[in-house]
Amino acid sequence: MASVAVIAVDGPSGSGKGTLAVALARRLGFRFLDSGALYRIVAHAAITGGFDLADGDALAGLARRLTVHFELTQDGVTVRLDGTAVGDAIRAEPVSVAASRVAAHRAVRDALLELQRSMRRPPGLVADGRDMGTVVFPDAVLKIFLEASPEERAQRRYNQLKDKDLGVSLRGLLESIRERDERDRTRAVSPLVPAADAIVIDSTLLPIDAVFAVVWQRVIDAGLARA
Ligand code: DC
């Protein structure tokens, strides 16, 4: 299935990559993969099941048992685990922190590789994550790497979470983002770095529709859509 087009959208959380990836998938009628949700689901299952977050092999066992589907809906994305929508539980801060630890294990990353690649099906896939362009889909036809300053990303996340009563503070989010960035960028396996052939865009001062416009032109240039 190597000829099915993949668009890789990588970057740190809060860079706008999720919004961009969903918008691209919708506009193109492509399938959508939120790879971060997979790490979050493993982390959530690990917390619920009392697993040791340092035990990569046990966590990989959890990861191998996942049956996950992503569905684009009118208001966003529904993530289904064994057919049941997982909802906001995987977005809570403790799960974000645990997901970053879970994602640092090579065994877990290897266990999720096949599941991620199995989502590459016609008519195409938009894959959102950290290593979509470097490791999971190195032959992606288009690779976007979105950046934004930690302060801006903390503010965006705060705006997303504040109404959901998940008990977050802006300062706490900024600290947590800095800590996770450090772990995601410096880990030995699949660190958060742009692929050599990625288009790097800084969204700190760019509204999402401006980012979309820049990327859409690249989609056209790549022959995936008409002007
Ligand atoms: O994008 P997100 O915040 O939902 O990701 C949750 C965690 O999973 C985050 O710490 C980074 C990690 N992750 C990863 O290591 N590789 C991916 N492809 C996607 C996410």
PDB file of C-alpha atoms and ligand atoms in Angstrom:
ATOM      1  CA  MET A   1       0.000   0.000   0.000  1.00  0.00           C
ATOM      2  CA  ALA A   2       3.063   2.254  -0.238  1.00  0.00           C
ATOM      3  CA  SER A   3       1.524   4.339  -3.010  1.00  0.00           C
ATOM      4  CA  VAL A   4      -1.276   5.727  -0.818  1.00  0.00           C
ATOM      5  CA  ALA A   5      -0.433   9.389  -0.139  1.00  0.00           C
ATOM      6  CA  VAL A   6       0.452  10.411   3.395  1.00  0.00           C
ATOM      7  CA  ILE A   7       0.741  13.961   4.692  1.00  0.00           C
ATOM      8  CA  ALA A   8       2.817  14.041   7.882  1.00  0.00           C
ATOM      9  CA  VAL A   9       2.057  16.864  10.318  1.00  0.00           C
ATOM     10  CA  ASP A  10       4.554  16.898  13.181  1.00  0.00           C
ATOM     11  CA  GLY A  11       5.424  19.290  15.976  1.00  0.00           C
ATOM     12  CA  PRO A  12       4.994  19.883  19.696  1.00  0.00           C
ATOM     13  CA  SER A  13       1.545  20.048  21.304  1.00  0.00           C
ATOM     14  CA  GLY A  14      -0.127  23.432  21.026  1.00  0.00           C
ATOM     15  CA  SER A  15       1.653  24.257  17.780  1.00  0.00           C
ATOM     16  CA  GLY A  16      -1.677  23.996  15.960  1.00  0.00           C
ATOM     17  CA  LYS A  17      -0.754  20.760  14.211  1.00  0.00           C
ATOM     18  CA  GLY A  18      -3.904  18.939  15.360  1.00  0.00           C
ATOM     19  CA  THR A  19      -6.210  21.636  14.000  1.00  0.00           C
ATOM     20  CA  LEU A  20      -4.210  21.831  10.794  1.00  0.00           C
ATOM     21  CA  ALA A  21      -4.170  18.049  10.321  1.00  0.00           C
ATOM     22  CA  VAL A  22      -7.933  17.723  10.842  1.00  0.00           C
ATOM     23  CA  ALA A  23      -8.612  20.605   8.435  1.00  0.00           C
ATOM     24  CA  LEU A  24      -6.396  18.995   5.781  1.00  0.00           C
ATOM     25  CA  ALA A  25      -8.021  15.575   6.205  1.00  0.00           C
ATOM     26  CA  ARG A  26     -11.486  17.114   5.907  1.00  0.00           C
ATOM     27  CA  ARG A  27     -10.691  19.188   2.853  1.00  0.00           C
ATOM     28  CA  LEU A  28      -9.005  16.280   1.075  1.00  0.00           C
ATOM     29  CA  GLY A  29     -11.450  13.614   2.265  1.00  0.00           C
ATOM     30  CA  PHE A  30      -8.446  11.701   3.633  1.00  0.00           C
ATOM     31  CA  ARG A  31      -8.300   9.424   6.655  1.00  0.00           C
ATOM     32  CA  PHE A  32      -6.889  10.861   9.865  1.00  0.00           C
ATOM     33  CA  LEU A  33      -4.440   9.502  12.413  1.00  0.00           C
ATOM     34  CA  ASP A  34      -3.862  11.235  15.762  1.00  0.00           C
ATOM     35  CA  SER A  35      -0.826   9.262  16.890  1.00  0.00           C
ATOM     36  CA  GLY A  36      -0.627  11.213  20.169  1.00  0.00           C
ATOM     37  CA  ALA A  37      -4.023   9.755  21.086  1.00  0.00           C
ATOM     38  CA  LEU A  38      -2.501   6.264  20.849  1.00  0.00           C
ATOM     39  CA  TYR A  39       0.198   7.140  23.397  1.00  0.00           C
ATOM     40  CA  ARG A  40      -2.470   8.802  25.533  1.00  0.00           C
ATOM     41  CA  ILE A  41      -4.691   5.701  25.422  1.00  0.00           C
ATOM     42  CA  VAL A  42      -1.770   3.506  26.505  1.00  0.00           C
ATOM     43  CA  ALA A  43      -0.960   5.990  29.304  1.00  0.00           C
ATOM     44  CA  HIS A  44      -4.567   6.108  30.442  1.00  0.00           C
ATOM     45  CA  ALA A  45      -4.829   2.312  30.470  1.00  0.00           C
ATOM     46  CA  ALA A  46      -1.537   2.130  32.372  1.00  0.00           C
ATOM     47  CA  ILE A  47      -2.703   4.584  35.047  1.00  0.00           C
ATOM     48  CA  THR A  48      -6.067   2.855  35.388  1.00  0.00           C
ATOM     49  CA  GLY A  49      -4.457  -0.586  35.547  1.00  0.00           C
ATOM     50  CA  GLY A  50      -1.752   0.485  38.040  1.00  0.00           C
ATOM     51  CA  PHE A  51       1.141  -0.208  35.641  1.00  0.00           C
ATOM     52  CA  ASP A  52       4.669   0.997  36.316  1.00  0.00           C
ATOM     53  CA  LEU A  53       5.376   3.752  33.741  1.00  0.00           C
ATOM     54  CA  ALA A  54       9.030   2.688  33.695  1.00  0.00           C
ATOM     55  CA  ASP A  55       8.171  -0.846  32.551  1.00  0.00           C
ATOM     56  CA  GLY A  56       8.400  -0.540  28.759  1.00  0.00           C
ATOM     57  CA  ASP A  57       7.688  -4.213  28.042  1.00  0.00           C
ATOM     58  CA  ALA A  58       4.497  -4.288  30.105  1.00  0.00           C
ATOM     59  CA  LEU A  59       3.334  -1.037  28.477  1.00  0.00           C
ATOM     60  CA  ALA A  60       4.127  -2.443  25.038  1.00  0.00           C
ATOM     61  CA  GLY A  61       1.889  -5.400  25.899  1.00  0.00           C
ATOM     62  CA  LEU A  62      -0.930  -2.925  26.519  1.00  0.00           C
ATOM     63  CA  ALA A  63      -0.140  -1.092  23.264  1.00  0.00           C
ATOM     64  CA  ARG A  64      -0.295  -4.290  21.199  1.00  0.00           C
ATOM     65  CA  ARG A  65      -3.835  -5.005  22.356  1.00  0.00           C
ATOM     66  CA  LEU A  66      -5.280  -1.693  21.125  1.00  0.00           C
ATOM     67  CA  THR A  67      -7.992  -1.544  18.495  1.00  0.00           C
ATOM     68  CA  VAL A  68      -8.377   2.148  17.737  1.00  0.00           C
ATOM     69  CA  HIS A  69     -10.309   4.037  15.077  1.00  0.00           C
ATOM     70  CA  PHE A  70     -10.467   7.736  14.288  1.00  0.00           C
ATOM     71  CA  GLU A  71     -13.616   9.262  12.924  1.00  0.00           C
ATOM     72  CA  LEU A  72     -13.890  12.822  11.648  1.00  0.00           C
ATOM     73  CA  THR A  73     -17.167  14.269  12.893  1.00  0.00           C
ATOM     74  CA  GLN A  74     -18.843  17.609  12.382  1.00  0.00           C
ATOM     75  CA  ASP A  75     -17.272  19.132  15.492  1.00  0.00           C
ATOM     76  CA  GLY A  76     -13.967  17.331  15.640  1.00  0.00           C
ATOM     77  CA  VAL A  77     -12.605  13.848  15.929  1.00  0.00           C
ATOM     78  CA  THR A  78     -14.001  10.846  17.759  1.00  0.00           C
ATOM     79  CA  VAL A  79     -11.404   8.381  18.984  1.00  0.00           C
ATOM     80  CA  ARG A  80     -12.789   4.876  19.430  1.00  0.00           C
ATOM     81  CA  LEU A  81     -11.137   2.180  21.521  1.00  0.00           C
ATOM     82  CA  ASP A  82     -12.694  -1.232  20.863  1.00  0.00           C
ATOM     83  CA  GLY A  83     -15.637   0.596  19.327  1.00  0.00           C
ATOM     84  CA  THR A  84     -16.295   2.896  22.313  1.00  0.00           C
ATOM     85  CA  ALA A  85     -15.565   6.649  22.180  1.00  0.00           C
ATOM     86  CA  VAL A  86     -12.786   7.471  24.675  1.00  0.00           C
ATOM     87  CA  GLY A  87     -13.825  11.106  25.230  1.00  0.00           C
ATOM     88  CA  ASP A  88     -11.877  13.744  27.171  1.00  0.00           C
ATOM     89  CA  ALA A  89     -10.351  11.413  29.764  1.00  0.00           C
ATOM     90  CA  ILE A  90      -7.212  10.966  27.650  1.00  0.00           C
ATOM     91  CA  ARG A  91      -6.734  14.776  27.423  1.00  0.00           C
ATOM     92  CA  ALA A  92      -6.417  15.351  31.192  1.00  0.00           C
ATOM     93  CA  GLU A  93      -3.055  16.732  32.371  1.00  0.00           C
ATOM     94  CA  PRO A  94      -1.930  13.629  34.341  1.00  0.00           C
ATOM     95  CA  VAL A  95      -2.475  11.564  31.180  1.00  0.00           C
ATOM     96  CA  SER A  96      -0.451  14.099  29.120  1.00  0.00           C
ATOM     97  CA  VAL A  97       2.446  13.758  31.524  1.00  0.00           C
ATOM     98  CA  ALA A  98       2.188   9.952  31.600  1.00  0.00           C
ATOM     99  CA  ALA A  99       1.889   9.780  27.787  1.00  0.00           C
ATOM    100  CA  SER A 100       5.194  11.579  27.410  1.00  0.00           C
ATOM    101  CA  ARG A 101       6.856   8.967  29.648  1.00  0.00           C
ATOM    102  CA  VAL A 102       5.109   6.078  27.909  1.00  0.00           C
ATOM    103  CA  ALA A 103       6.215   7.433  24.513  1.00  0.00           C
ATOM    104  CA  ALA A 104       9.885   7.381  25.514  1.00  0.00           C
ATOM    105  CA  HIS A 105       9.981   3.532  25.497  1.00  0.00           C
ATOM    106  CA  ARG A 106      11.225   1.946  22.297  1.00  0.00           C
ATOM    107  CA  ALA A 107       9.127  -1.180  22.992  1.00  0.00           C
ATOM    108  CA  VAL A 108       5.954   0.916  23.099  1.00  0.00           C
ATOM    109  CA  ARG A 109       6.855   2.822  19.922  1.00  0.00           C
ATOM    110  CA  ASP A 110       7.602  -0.439  18.097  1.00  0.00           C
ATOM    111  CA  ALA A 111       4.319  -1.932  19.316  1.00  0.00           C
ATOM    112  CA  LEU A 112       2.366   1.020  17.869  1.00  0.00           C
ATOM    113  CA  LEU A 113       4.202   1.133  14.539  1.00  0.00           C
ATOM    114  CA  GLU A 114       2.116  -1.477  12.748  1.00  0.00           C
ATOM    115  CA  LEU A 115      -1.178  -0.058  14.006  1.00  0.00           C
ATOM    116  CA  GLN A 116      -0.202   3.397  12.712  1.00  0.00           C
ATOM    117  CA  ARG A 117       0.925   2.092   9.334  1.00  0.00           C
ATOM    118  CA  SER A 118      -2.271   0.051   8.969  1.00  0.00           C
ATOM    119  CA  MET A 119      -4.176   3.348   8.844  1.00  0.00           C
ATOM    120  CA  ARG A 120      -2.563   4.193   5.523  1.00  0.00           C
ATOM    121  CA  ARG A 121      -5.463   3.317   3.263  1.00  0.00           C
ATOM    122  CA  PRO A 122      -7.095   4.953   0.220  1.00  0.00           C
ATOM    123  CA  PRO A 123      -7.828   7.676  -0.555  1.00  0.00           C
ATOM    124  CA  GLY A 124      -4.963   8.933   1.655  1.00  0.00           C
ATOM    125  CA  LEU A 125      -3.934   9.706   5.214  1.00  0.00           C
ATOM    126  CA  VAL A 126      -3.127  12.812   7.205  1.00  0.00           C
ATOM    127  CA  ALA A 127      -0.984  11.709  10.151  1.00  0.00           C
ATOM    128  CA  ASP A 128      -0.522  13.985  13.173  1.00  0.00           C
ATOM    129  CA  GLY A 129       2.302  13.384  15.637  1.00  0.00           C
ATOM    130  CA  ARG A 130       5.987  13.794  16.427  1.00  0.00           C
ATOM    131  CA  ASP A 131       7.690  11.208  14.239  1.00  0.00           C
ATOM    132  CA  MET A 132       5.253  10.812  11.347  1.00  0.00           C
ATOM    133  CA  GLY A 133       7.731  12.228   8.809  1.00  0.00           C
ATOM    134  CA  THR A 134      10.889  10.802  10.352  1.00  0.00           C
ATOM    135  CA  VAL A 135       9.985   7.244  11.410  1.00  0.00           C
ATOM    136  CA  VAL A 136       6.426   6.080  10.764  1.00  0.00           C
ATOM    137  CA  PHE A 137       5.923   7.423   7.222  1.00  0.00           C
ATOM    138  CA  PRO A 138       9.370   8.478   5.974  1.00  0.00           C
ATOM    139  CA  ASP A 139       8.039   8.382   2.380  1.00  0.00           C
ATOM    140  CA  ALA A 140       5.196  10.836   3.115  1.00  0.00           C
ATOM    141  CA  VAL A 141       4.542  12.998   0.059  1.00  0.00           C
ATOM    142  CA  LEU A 142       4.347  16.135   2.193  1.00  0.00           C
ATOM    143  CA  LYS A 143       5.916  16.741   5.599  1.00  0.00           C
ATOM    144  CA  ILE A 144       4.936  19.723   7.703  1.00  0.00           C
ATOM    145  CA  PHE A 145       6.625  20.588  11.001  1.00  0.00           C
ATOM    146  CA  LEU A 146       4.762  23.204  13.033  1.00  0.00           C
ATOM    147  CA  GLU A 147       6.508  25.131  15.797  1.00  0.00           C
ATOM    148  CA  ALA A 148       5.325  27.806  18.258  1.00  0.00           C
ATOM    149  CA  SER A 149       6.850  29.358  21.389  1.00  0.00           C
ATOM    150  CA  PRO A 150       6.193  27.502  24.687  1.00  0.00           C
ATOM    151  CA  GLU A 151       4.333  30.559  26.067  1.00  0.00           C
ATOM    152  CA  GLU A 152       1.981  30.672  23.099  1.00  0.00           C
ATOM    153  CA  ARG A 153       1.403  26.908  23.234  1.00  0.00           C
ATOM    154  CA  ALA A 154       0.624  27.026  26.984  1.00  0.00           C
ATOM    155  CA  GLN A 155      -1.875  29.834  26.364  1.00  0.00           C
ATOM    156  CA  ARG A 156      -3.608  27.886  23.581  1.00  0.00           C
ATOM    157  CA  ARG A 157      -3.822  24.759  25.695  1.00  0.00           C
ATOM    158  CA  TYR A 158      -5.163  26.793  28.611  1.00  0.00           C
ATOM    159  CA  ASN A 159      -7.878  28.260  26.372  1.00  0.00           C
ATOM    160  CA  GLN A 160      -8.833  24.730  25.272  1.00  0.00           C
ATOM    161  CA  LEU A 161      -8.946  23.274  28.766  1.00  0.00           C
ATOM    162  CA  LYS A 162     -10.201  26.064  31.014  1.00  0.00           C
ATOM    163  CA  ASP A 163     -13.891  25.445  30.294  1.00  0.00           C
ATOM    164  CA  LYS A 164     -13.608  21.715  30.810  1.00  0.00           C
ATOM    165  CA  ASP A 165     -12.934  22.019  34.525  1.00  0.00           C
ATOM    166  CA  LEU A 166      -9.828  19.840  34.406  1.00  0.00           C
ATOM    167  CA  GLY A 167      -8.127  21.856  37.139  1.00  0.00           C
ATOM    168  CA  VAL A 168      -5.349  23.525  35.118  1.00  0.00           C
ATOM    169  CA  SER A 169      -3.402  26.764  35.564  1.00  0.00           C
ATOM    170  CA  LEU A 170      -1.504  28.674  32.879  1.00  0.00           C
ATOM    171  CA  ARG A 171       1.739  28.555  34.862  1.00  0.00           C
ATOM    172  CA  GLY A 172       1.338  24.817  35.499  1.00  0.00           C
ATOM    173  CA  LEU A 173       0.720  24.193  31.813  1.00  0.00           C
ATOM    174  CA  LEU A 174       3.809  26.184  30.785  1.00  0.00           C
ATOM    175  CA  GLU A 175       5.984  24.209  33.194  1.00  0.00           C
ATOM    176  CA  SER A 176       4.499  20.950  32.024  1.00  0.00           C
ATOM    177  CA  ILE A 177       4.988  21.896  28.346  1.00  0.00           C
ATOM    178  CA  ARG A 178       8.650  22.794  28.979  1.00  0.00           C
ATOM    179  CA  GLU A 179       9.248  19.526  30.790  1.00  0.00           C
ATOM    180  CA  ARG A 180       7.545  17.428  28.105  1.00  0.00           C
ATOM    181  CA  ASP A 181       9.328  19.324  25.303  1.00  0.00           C
ATOM    182  CA  GLU A 182      12.651  18.559  26.912  1.00  0.00           C
ATOM    183  CA  ARG A 183      11.778  14.847  27.206  1.00  0.00           C
ATOM    184  CA  ASP A 184      10.254  14.588  23.706  1.00  0.00           C
ATOM    185  CA  ARG A 185      13.158  16.417  22.005  1.00  0.00           C
ATOM    186  CA  THR A 186      16.014  14.715  23.803  1.00  0.00           C
ATOM    187  CA  ARG A 187      14.789  11.117  24.063  1.00  0.00           C
ATOM    188  CA  ALA A 188      16.939   8.469  22.415  1.00  0.00           C
ATOM    189  CA  VAL A 189      14.123   6.943  20.325  1.00  0.00           C
ATOM    190  CA  SER A 190      12.254   8.967  17.701  1.00  0.00           C
ATOM    191  CA  PRO A 191      12.962  12.389  19.229  1.00  0.00           C
ATOM    192  CA  LEU A 192      10.829  15.358  18.204  1.00  0.00           C
ATOM    193  CA  VAL A 193      12.860  16.786  15.324  1.00  0.00           C
ATOM    194  CA  PRO A 194      11.801  17.914  11.852  1.00  0.00           C
ATOM    195  CA  ALA A 195      12.534  15.478   9.022  1.00  0.00           C
ATOM    196  CA  ALA A 196      15.296  16.757   6.725  1.00  0.00           C
ATOM    197  CA  ASP A 197      12.696  17.252   3.975  1.00  0.00           C
ATOM    198  CA  ALA A 198      10.004  18.826   6.201  1.00  0.00           C
ATOM    199  CA  ILE A 199       8.574  22.292   5.668  1.00  0.00           C
ATOM    200  CA  VAL A 200       9.028  24.051   9.011  1.00  0.00           C
ATOM    201  CA  ILE A 201       6.435  26.704   9.898  1.00  0.00           C
ATOM    202  CA  ASP A 202       6.421  28.843  13.062  1.00  0.00           C
ATOM    203  CA  SER A 203       2.807  29.466  14.053  1.00  0.00           C
ATOM    204  CA  THR A 204       3.518  31.694  17.093  1.00  0.00           C
ATOM    205  CA  LEU A 205       2.259  34.806  15.315  1.00  0.00           C
ATOM    206  CA  LEU A 206       0.229  33.141  12.565  1.00  0.00           C
ATOM    207  CA  PRO A 207      -3.476  32.410  12.894  1.00  0.00           C
ATOM    208  CA  ILE A 208      -4.423  28.881  11.923  1.00  0.00           C
ATOM    209  CA  ASP A 209      -6.124  29.901   8.678  1.00  0.00           C
ATOM    210  CA  ALA A 210      -2.899  31.590   7.548  1.00  0.00           C
ATOM    211  CA  VAL A 211      -0.976  28.403   8.349  1.00  0.00           C
ATOM    212  CA  PHE A 212      -3.576  26.416   6.439  1.00  0.00           C
ATOM    213  CA  ALA A 213      -3.247  28.684   3.398  1.00  0.00           C
ATOM    214  CA  VAL A 214       0.541  28.200   3.295  1.00  0.00           C
ATOM    215  CA  VAL A 215       0.195  24.426   3.627  1.00  0.00           C
ATOM    216  CA  TRP A 216      -2.674  24.193   1.126  1.00  0.00           C
ATOM    217  CA  GLN A 217      -0.446  25.726  -1.525  1.00  0.00           C
ATOM    218  CA  ARG A 218       2.055  22.928  -0.831  1.00  0.00           C
ATOM    219  CA  VAL A 219      -0.745  20.374  -1.128  1.00  0.00           C
ATOM    220  CA  ILE A 220      -1.544  21.779  -4.570  1.00  0.00           C
ATOM    221  CA  ASP A 221       2.151  21.852  -5.541  1.00  0.00           C
ATOM    222  CA  ALA A 222       2.400  18.182  -4.505  1.00  0.00           C
ATOM    223  CA  GLY A 223      -0.447  17.341  -6.911  1.00  0.00           C
ATOM    224  CA  LEU A 224      -2.838  16.270  -4.151  1.00  0.00           C
ATOM    225  CA  ALA A 225      -5.476  18.922  -4.954  1.00  0.00           C
ATOM    226  CA  ARG A 226      -6.269  21.415  -7.669  1.00  0.00           C
ATOM    227  CA  ALA A 227      -5.897  25.173  -7.261  1.00  0.00           C
TER     228      ALA A 227
HETATM  229  O1   DC B   1       0.161  15.165  20.603  1.00  0.00           O
HETATM  230  P1   DC B   1      -0.164  14.726  21.996  1.00  0.00           P
HETATM  231  O2   DC B   1       0.053  15.822  23.014  1.00  0.00           O
HETATM  232  O3   DC B   1      -1.537  14.144  22.098  1.00  0.00           O
HETATM  233  O4   DC B   1       0.880  13.556  22.346  1.00  0.00           O
HETATM  234  C1   DC B   1       0.888  12.899  23.599  1.00  0.00           C
HETATM  235  C2   DC B   1       2.307  12.432  23.918  1.00  0.00           C
HETATM  236  O5   DC B   1       2.700  11.411  23.017  1.00  0.00           O
HETATM  237  C3   DC B   1       3.378  13.527  23.840  1.00  0.00           C
HETATM  238  O6   DC B   1       4.169  13.510  25.027  1.00  0.00           O
HETATM  239  C4   DC B   1       4.258  13.140  22.710  1.00  0.00           C
HETATM  240  C5   DC B   1       3.959  11.689  22.455  1.00  0.00           C
HETATM  241  N1   DC B   1       3.918  11.379  21.032  1.00  0.00           N
HETATM  242  C6   DC B   1       5.008  10.782  20.472  1.00  0.00           C
HETATM  243  O7   DC B   1       6.005  10.562  21.156  1.00  0.00           O
HETATM  244  N2   DC B   1       4.986  10.434  19.157  1.00  0.00           N
HETATM  245  C7   DC B   1       3.923  10.690  18.404  1.00  0.00           C
HETATM  246  N3   DC B   1       3.936  10.353  17.122  1.00  0.00           N
HETATM  247  C8   DC B   1       2.798  11.342  18.963  1.00  0.00           C
HETATM  248  C9   DC B   1       2.833  11.687  20.294  1.00  0.00           C
END
